[in-house]
PDB file of C-alpha atoms and ligand atoms in Angstrom:
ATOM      1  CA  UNK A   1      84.969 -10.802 102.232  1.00 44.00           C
ATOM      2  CA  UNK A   2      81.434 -12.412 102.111  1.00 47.00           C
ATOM      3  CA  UNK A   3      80.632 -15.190 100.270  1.00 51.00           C
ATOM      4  CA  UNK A   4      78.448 -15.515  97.335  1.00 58.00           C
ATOM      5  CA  UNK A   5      75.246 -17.085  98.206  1.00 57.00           C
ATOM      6  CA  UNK A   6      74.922 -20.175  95.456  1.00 55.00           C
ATOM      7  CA  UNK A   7      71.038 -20.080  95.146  1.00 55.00           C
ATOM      8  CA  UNK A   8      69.762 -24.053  95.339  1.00 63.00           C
ATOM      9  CA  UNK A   9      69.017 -25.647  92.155  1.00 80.00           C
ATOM     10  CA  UNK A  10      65.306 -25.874  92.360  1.00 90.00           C
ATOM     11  CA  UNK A  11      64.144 -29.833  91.049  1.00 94.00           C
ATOM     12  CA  UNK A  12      60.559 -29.962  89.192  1.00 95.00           C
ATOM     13  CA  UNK A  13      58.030 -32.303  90.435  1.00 95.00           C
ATOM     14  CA  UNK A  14      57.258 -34.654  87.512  1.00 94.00           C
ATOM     15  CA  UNK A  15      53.452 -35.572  87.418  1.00 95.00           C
ATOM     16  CA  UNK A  16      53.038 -38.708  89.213  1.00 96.00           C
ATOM     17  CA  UNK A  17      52.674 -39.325  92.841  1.00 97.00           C
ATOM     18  CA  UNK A  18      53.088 -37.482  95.701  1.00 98.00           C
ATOM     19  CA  UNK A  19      53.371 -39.189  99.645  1.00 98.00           C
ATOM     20  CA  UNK A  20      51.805 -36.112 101.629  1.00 97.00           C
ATOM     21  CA  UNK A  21      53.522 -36.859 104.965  1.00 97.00           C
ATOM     22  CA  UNK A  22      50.115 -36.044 107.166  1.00 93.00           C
ATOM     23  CA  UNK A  23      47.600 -38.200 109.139  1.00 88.00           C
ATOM     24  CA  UNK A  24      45.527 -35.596 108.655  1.00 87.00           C
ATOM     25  CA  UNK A  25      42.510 -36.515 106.341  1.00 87.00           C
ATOM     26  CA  UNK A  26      41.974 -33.018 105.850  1.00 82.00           C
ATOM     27  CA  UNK A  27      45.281 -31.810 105.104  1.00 84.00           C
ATOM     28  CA  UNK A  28      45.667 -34.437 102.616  1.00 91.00           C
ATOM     29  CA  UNK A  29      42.423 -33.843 100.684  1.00 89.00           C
ATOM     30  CA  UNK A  30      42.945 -30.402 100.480  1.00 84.00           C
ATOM     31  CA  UNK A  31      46.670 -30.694  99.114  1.00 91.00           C
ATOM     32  CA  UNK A  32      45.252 -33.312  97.045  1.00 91.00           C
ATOM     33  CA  UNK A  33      42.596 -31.100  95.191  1.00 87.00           C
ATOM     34  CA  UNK A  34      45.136 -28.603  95.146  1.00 87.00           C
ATOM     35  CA  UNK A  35      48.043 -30.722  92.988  1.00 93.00           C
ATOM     36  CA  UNK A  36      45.755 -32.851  91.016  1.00 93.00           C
ATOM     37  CA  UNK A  37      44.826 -30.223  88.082  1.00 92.00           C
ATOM     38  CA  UNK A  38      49.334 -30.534  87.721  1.00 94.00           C
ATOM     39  CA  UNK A  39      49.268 -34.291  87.325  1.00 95.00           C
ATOM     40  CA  UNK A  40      49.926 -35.235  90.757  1.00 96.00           C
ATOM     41  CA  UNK A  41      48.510 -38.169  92.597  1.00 96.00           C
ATOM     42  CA  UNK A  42      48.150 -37.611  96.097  1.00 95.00           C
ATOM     43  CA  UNK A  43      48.648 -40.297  98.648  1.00 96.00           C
ATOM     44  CA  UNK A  44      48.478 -40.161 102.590  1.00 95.00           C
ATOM     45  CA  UNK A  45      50.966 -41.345 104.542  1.00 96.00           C
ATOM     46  CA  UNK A  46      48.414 -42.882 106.487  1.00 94.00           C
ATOM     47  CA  UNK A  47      47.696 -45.450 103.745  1.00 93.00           C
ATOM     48  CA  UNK A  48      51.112 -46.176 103.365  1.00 96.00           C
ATOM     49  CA  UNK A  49      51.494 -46.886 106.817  1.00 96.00           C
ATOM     50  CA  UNK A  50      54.066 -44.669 107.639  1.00 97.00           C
ATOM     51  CA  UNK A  51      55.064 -43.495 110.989  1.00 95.00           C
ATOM     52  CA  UNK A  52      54.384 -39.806 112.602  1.00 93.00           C
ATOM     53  CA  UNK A  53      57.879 -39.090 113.152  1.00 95.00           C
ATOM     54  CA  UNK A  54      58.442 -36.650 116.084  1.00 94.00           C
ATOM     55  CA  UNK A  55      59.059 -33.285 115.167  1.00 94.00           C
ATOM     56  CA  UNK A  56      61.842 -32.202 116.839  1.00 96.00           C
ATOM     57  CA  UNK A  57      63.505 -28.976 115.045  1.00 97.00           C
ATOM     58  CA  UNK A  58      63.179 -25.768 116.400  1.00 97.00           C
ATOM     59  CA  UNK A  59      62.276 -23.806 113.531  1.00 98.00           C
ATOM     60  CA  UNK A  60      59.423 -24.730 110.569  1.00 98.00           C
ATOM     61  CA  UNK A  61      62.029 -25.517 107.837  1.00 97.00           C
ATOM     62  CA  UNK A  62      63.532 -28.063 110.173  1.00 98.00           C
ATOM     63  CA  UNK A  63      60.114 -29.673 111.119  1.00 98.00           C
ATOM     64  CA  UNK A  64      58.911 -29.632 107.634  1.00 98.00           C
ATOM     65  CA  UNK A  65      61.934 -30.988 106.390  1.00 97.00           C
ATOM     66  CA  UNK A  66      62.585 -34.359 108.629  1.00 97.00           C
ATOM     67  CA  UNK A  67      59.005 -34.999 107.953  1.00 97.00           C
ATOM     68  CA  UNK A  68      59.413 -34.469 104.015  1.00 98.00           C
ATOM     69  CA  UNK A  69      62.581 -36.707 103.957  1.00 98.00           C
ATOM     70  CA  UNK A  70      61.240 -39.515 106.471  1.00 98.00           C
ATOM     71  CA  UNK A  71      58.253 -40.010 104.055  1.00 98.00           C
ATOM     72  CA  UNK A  72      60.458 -39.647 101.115  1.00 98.00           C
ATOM     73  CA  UNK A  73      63.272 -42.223 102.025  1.00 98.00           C
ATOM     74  CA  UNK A  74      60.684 -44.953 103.695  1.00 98.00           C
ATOM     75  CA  UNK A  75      58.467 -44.771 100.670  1.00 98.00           C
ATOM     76  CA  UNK A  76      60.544 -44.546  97.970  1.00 98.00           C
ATOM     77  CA  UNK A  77      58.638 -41.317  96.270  1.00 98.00           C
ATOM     78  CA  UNK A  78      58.821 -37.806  96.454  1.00 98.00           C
ATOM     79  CA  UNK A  79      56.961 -36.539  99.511  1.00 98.00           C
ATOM     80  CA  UNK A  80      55.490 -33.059 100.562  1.00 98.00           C
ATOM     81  CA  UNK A  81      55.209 -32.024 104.117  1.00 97.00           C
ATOM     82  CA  UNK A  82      54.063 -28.941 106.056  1.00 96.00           C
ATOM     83  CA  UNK A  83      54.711 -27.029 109.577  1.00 96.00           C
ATOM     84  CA  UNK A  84      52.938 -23.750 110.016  1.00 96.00           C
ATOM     85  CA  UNK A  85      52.456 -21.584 113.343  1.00 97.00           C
ATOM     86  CA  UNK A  86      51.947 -18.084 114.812  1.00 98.00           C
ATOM     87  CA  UNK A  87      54.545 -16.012 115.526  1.00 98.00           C
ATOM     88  CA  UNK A  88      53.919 -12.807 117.808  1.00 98.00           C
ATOM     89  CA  UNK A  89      56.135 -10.024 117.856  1.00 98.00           C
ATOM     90  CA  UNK A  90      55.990  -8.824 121.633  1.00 98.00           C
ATOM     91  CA  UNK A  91      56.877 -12.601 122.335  1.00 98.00           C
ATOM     92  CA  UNK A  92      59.818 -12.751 120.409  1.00 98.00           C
ATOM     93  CA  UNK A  93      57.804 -14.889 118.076  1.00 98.00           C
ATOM     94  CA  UNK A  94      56.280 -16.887 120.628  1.00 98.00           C
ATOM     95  CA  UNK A  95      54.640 -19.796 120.269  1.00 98.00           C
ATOM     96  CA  UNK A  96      55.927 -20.199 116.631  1.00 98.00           C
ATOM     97  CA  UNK A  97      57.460 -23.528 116.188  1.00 98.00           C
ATOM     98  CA  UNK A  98      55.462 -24.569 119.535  1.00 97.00           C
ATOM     99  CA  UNK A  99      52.131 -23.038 118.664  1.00 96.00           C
ATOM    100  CA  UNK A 100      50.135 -26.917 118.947  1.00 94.00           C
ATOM    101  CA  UNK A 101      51.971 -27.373 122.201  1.00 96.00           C
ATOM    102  CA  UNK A 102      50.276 -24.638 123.501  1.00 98.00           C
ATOM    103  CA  UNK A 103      47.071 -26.189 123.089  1.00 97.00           C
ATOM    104  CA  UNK A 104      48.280 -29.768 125.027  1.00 97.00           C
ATOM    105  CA  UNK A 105      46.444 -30.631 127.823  1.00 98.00           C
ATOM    106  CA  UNK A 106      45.980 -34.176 129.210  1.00 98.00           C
ATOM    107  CA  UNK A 107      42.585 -34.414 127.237  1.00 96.00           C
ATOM    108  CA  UNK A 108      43.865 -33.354 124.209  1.00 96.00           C
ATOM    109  CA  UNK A 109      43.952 -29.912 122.391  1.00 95.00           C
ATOM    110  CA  UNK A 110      42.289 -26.979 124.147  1.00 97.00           C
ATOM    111  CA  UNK A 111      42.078 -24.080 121.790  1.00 97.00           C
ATOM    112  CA  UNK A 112      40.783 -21.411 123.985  1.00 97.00           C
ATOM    113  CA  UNK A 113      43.333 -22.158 126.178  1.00 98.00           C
ATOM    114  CA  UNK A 114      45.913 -22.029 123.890  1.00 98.00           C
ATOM    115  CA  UNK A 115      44.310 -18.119 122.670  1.00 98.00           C
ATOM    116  CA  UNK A 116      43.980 -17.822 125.984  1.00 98.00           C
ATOM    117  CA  UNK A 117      47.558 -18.316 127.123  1.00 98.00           C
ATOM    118  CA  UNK A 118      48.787 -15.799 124.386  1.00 98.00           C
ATOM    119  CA  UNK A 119      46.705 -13.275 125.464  1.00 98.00           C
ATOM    120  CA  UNK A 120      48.002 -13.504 128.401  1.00 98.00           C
ATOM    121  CA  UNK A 121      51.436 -13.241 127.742  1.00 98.00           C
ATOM    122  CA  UNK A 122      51.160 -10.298 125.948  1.00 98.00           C
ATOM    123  CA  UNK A 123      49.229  -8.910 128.685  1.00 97.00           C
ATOM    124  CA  UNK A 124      52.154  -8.920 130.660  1.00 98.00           C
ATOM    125  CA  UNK A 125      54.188  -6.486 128.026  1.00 97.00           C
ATOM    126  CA  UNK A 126      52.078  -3.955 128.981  1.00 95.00           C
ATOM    127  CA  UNK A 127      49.243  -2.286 127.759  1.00 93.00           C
ATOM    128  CA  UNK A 128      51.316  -0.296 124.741  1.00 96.00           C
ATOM    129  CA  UNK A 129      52.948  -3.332 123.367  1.00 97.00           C
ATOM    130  CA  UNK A 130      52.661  -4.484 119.614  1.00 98.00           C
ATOM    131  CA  UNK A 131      50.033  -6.797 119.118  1.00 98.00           C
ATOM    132  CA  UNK A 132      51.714  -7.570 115.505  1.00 98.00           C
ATOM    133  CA  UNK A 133      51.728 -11.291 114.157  1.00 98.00           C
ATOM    134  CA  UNK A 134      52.226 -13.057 111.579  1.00 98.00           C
ATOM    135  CA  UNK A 135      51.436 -17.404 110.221  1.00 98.00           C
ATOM    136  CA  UNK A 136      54.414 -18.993 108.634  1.00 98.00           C
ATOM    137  CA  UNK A 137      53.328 -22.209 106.796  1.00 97.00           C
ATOM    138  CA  UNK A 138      56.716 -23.999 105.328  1.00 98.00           C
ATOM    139  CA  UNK A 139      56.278 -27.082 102.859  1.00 98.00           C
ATOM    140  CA  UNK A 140      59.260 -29.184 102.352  1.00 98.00           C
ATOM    141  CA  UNK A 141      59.218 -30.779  99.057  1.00 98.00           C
ATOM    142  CA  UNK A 142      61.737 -34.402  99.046  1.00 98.00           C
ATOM    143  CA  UNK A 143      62.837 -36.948  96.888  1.00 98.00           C
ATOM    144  CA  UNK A 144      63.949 -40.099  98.211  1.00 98.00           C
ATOM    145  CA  UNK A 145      67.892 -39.120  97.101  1.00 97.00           C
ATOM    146  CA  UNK A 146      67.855 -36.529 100.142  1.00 97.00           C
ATOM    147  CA  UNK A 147      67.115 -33.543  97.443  1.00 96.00           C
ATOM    148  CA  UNK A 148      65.332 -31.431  99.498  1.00 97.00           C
ATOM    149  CA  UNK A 149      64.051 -27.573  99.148  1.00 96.00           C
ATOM    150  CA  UNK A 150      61.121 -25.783 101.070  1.00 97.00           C
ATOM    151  CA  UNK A 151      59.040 -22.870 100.318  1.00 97.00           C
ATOM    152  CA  UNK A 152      57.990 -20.460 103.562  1.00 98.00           C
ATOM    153  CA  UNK A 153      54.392 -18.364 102.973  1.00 98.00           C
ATOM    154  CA  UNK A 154      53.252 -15.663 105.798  1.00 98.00           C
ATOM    155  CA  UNK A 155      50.066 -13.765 106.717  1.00 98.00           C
ATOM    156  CA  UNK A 156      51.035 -10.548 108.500  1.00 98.00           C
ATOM    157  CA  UNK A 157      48.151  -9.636 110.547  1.00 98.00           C
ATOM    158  CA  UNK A 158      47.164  -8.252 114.475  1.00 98.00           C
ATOM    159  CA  UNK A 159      46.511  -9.907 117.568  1.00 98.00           C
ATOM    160  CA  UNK A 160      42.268  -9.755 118.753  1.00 98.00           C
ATOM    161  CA  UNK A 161      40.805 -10.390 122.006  1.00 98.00           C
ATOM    162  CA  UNK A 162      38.293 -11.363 122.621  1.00 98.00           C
ATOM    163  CA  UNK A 163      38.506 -14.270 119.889  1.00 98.00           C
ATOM    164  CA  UNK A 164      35.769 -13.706 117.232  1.00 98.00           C
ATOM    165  CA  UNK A 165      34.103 -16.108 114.521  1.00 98.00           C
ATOM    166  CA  UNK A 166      33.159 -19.659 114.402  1.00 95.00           C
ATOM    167  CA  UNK A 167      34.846 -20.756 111.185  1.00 93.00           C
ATOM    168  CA  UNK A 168      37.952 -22.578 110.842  1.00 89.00           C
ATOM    169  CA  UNK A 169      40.662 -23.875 113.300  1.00 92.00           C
ATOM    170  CA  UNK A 170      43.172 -23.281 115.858  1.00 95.00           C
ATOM    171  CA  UNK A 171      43.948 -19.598 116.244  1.00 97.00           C
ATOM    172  CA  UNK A 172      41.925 -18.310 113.514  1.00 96.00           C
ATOM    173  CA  UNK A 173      39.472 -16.429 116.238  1.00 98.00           C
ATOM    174  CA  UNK A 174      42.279 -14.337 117.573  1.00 98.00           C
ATOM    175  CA  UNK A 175      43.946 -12.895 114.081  1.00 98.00           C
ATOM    176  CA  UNK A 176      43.012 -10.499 111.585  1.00 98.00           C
ATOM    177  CA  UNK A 177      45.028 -10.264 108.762  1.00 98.00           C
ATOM    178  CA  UNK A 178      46.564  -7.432 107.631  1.00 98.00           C
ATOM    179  CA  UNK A 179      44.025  -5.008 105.207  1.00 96.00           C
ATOM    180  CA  UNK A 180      41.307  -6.065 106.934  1.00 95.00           C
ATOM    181  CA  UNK A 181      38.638  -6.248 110.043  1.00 97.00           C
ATOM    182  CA  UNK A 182      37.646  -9.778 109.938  1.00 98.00           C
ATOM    183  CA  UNK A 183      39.566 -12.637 112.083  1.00 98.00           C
ATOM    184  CA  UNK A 184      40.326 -15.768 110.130  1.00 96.00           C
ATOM    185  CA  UNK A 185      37.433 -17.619 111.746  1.00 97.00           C
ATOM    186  CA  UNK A 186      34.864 -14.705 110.575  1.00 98.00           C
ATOM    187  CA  UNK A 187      35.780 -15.191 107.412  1.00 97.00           C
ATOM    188  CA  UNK A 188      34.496 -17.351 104.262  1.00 95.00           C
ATOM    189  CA  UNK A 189      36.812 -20.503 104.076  1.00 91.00           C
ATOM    190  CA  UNK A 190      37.553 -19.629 100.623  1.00 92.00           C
ATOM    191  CA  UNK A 191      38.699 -16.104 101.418  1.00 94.00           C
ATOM    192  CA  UNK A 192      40.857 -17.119 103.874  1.00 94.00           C
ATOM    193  CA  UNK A 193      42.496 -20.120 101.358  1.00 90.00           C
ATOM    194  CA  UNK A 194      43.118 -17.379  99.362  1.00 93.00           C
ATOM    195  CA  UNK A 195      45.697 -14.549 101.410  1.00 95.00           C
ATOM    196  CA  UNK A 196      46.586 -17.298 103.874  1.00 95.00           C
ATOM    197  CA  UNK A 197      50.085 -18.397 104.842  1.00 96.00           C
ATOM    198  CA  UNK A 198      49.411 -21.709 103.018  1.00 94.00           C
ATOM    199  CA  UNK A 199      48.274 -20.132 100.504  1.00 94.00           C
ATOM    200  CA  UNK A 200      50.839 -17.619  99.750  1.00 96.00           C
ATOM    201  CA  UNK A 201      53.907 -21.287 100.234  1.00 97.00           C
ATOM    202  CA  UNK A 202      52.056 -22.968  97.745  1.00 95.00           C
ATOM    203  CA  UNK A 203      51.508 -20.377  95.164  1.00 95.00           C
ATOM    204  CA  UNK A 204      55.878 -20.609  95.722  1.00 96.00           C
ATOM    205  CA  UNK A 205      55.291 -23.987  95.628  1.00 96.00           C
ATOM    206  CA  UNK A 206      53.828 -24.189  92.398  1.00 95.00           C
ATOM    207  CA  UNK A 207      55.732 -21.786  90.457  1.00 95.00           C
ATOM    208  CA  UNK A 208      58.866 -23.080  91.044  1.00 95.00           C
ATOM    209  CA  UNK A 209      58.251 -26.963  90.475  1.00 95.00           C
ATOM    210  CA  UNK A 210      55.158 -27.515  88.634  1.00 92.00           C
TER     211      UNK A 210
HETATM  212  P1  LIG B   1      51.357 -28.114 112.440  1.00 53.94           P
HETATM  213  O1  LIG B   1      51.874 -27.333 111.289  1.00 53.94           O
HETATM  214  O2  LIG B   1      50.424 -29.195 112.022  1.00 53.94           O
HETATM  215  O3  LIG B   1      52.456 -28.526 113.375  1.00 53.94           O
HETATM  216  O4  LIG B   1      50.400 -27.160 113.305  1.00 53.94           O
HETATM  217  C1  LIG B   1      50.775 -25.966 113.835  1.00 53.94           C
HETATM  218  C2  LIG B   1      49.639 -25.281 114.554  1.00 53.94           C
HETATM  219  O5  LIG B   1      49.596 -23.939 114.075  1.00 53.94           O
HETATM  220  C3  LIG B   1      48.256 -25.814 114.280  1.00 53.94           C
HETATM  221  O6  LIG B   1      47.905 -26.835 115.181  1.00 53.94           O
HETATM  222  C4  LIG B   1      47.374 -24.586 114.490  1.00 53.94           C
HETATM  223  O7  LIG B   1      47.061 -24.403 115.818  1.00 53.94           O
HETATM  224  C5  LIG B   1      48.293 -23.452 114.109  1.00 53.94           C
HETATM  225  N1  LIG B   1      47.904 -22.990 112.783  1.00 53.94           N
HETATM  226  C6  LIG B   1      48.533 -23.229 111.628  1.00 53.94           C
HETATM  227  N2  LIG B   1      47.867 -22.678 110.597  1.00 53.94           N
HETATM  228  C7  LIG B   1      46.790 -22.085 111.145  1.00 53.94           C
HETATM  229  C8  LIG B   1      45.689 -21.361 110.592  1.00 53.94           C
HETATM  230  O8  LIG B   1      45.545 -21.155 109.382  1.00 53.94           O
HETATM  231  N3  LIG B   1      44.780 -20.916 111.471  1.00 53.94           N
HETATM  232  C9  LIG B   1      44.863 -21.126 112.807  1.00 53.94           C
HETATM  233  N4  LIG B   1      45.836 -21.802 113.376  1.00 53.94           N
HETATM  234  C10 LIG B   1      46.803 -22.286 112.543  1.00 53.94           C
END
């Protein structure tokens, strides 16, 4: 016989501050403006001083998580962290948890290489194979007890080449979400902050603990 599955007790985040365990300016701001109309006080980890731990799961929820509870535990606050990729279906989801590594050269991140390299790995499934994909984007929301829970948004959508639009990062040239005809990077940044991956986790995000 199977056992029950006990869903987790979900914790609500009182308003207060939040450690957003990213270096990334960006990231943070845009979290930031997200939480603030809830009460919550965003704060880097780069002004704390915290360090980049080294993300070494092999799936998002595993990333997200020893990220979440690194900040959490070193800065004595609840912390929110995030680990997103593209998964492609001919390539057994491919690059998924490795989708920056893809992009690694000894210069630094090369995008069109990275596009470049999935292209041609679906290339070699043939010319009939599914060009199906989907972004996952899981945030990991801790408390510095080692409560933990994390939230997983997707973006189903198809595989392009050659990679269109301007706008945007990453792989955003090479996917067109599903419903439409424009890639992520054609697209106005507010339309795509609306259906994306991150967008879908923290609309989770927000009606569970805010
Ligand atoms: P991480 O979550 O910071 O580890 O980054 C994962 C990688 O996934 C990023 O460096 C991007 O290349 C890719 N990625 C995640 N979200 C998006 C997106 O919305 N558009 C394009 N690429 C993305």
């Amino acid at each position: 016989m199977s056992e029950a599955v006990v869903p987790q007790a979900i914790r609500k985040l009182a308003p207060g501050k939040l450690v957003i365990a990213s270096h990334n300016a960006g990231k943070v701001r845009e979290i930031g403006a997200l939480l603030a109309e809830h009460g919550i006080e965003a704060i880097s980890a780069a002004d704390l001083d915290l360090p980049e731990p080294e993300e070494t799961g092999t799936t998002f929820v595993a990333n997200a998580e020893l990220k979440a509870l690194q900040a959490a535990d070193l800065s004595g606050l609840p912390a929110l962290a995030d680990d997103s990729g593209l998964c492609v279906e001919a390539l057994n989801g491919d690059p998924g948890v490795y989708t920056a590594n893809w992009a690694e050269t000894p210069n630094g991140r090369d995008w069109t290489l990275a596009m470049t390299k999935v292209e041609q790995a679906l290339a070699t499934k043939g010319p009939d194979a599914s060009r199906a994909a989907h972004f996952v984007c899981v945030l990991a929301l801790a408390w510095p007890d080692g409560h933990v829970q994390w939230f997983e948004g997707r973006a189903e959508g198809t595989m392009i080449w050659p990679p269109r639009g301007n706008v945007g990062f990453g792989y955003d040239p090479v996917f067109v979400p599903a419903g439409g005809d424009q890639s992520y990077a054609e697209m106005d940044p507010a339309q795509k902050h609306a259906i994306s991956h991150r967008a879908d986790a923290f609309a989770q995000l927000i009606a569970a603990v805010l």
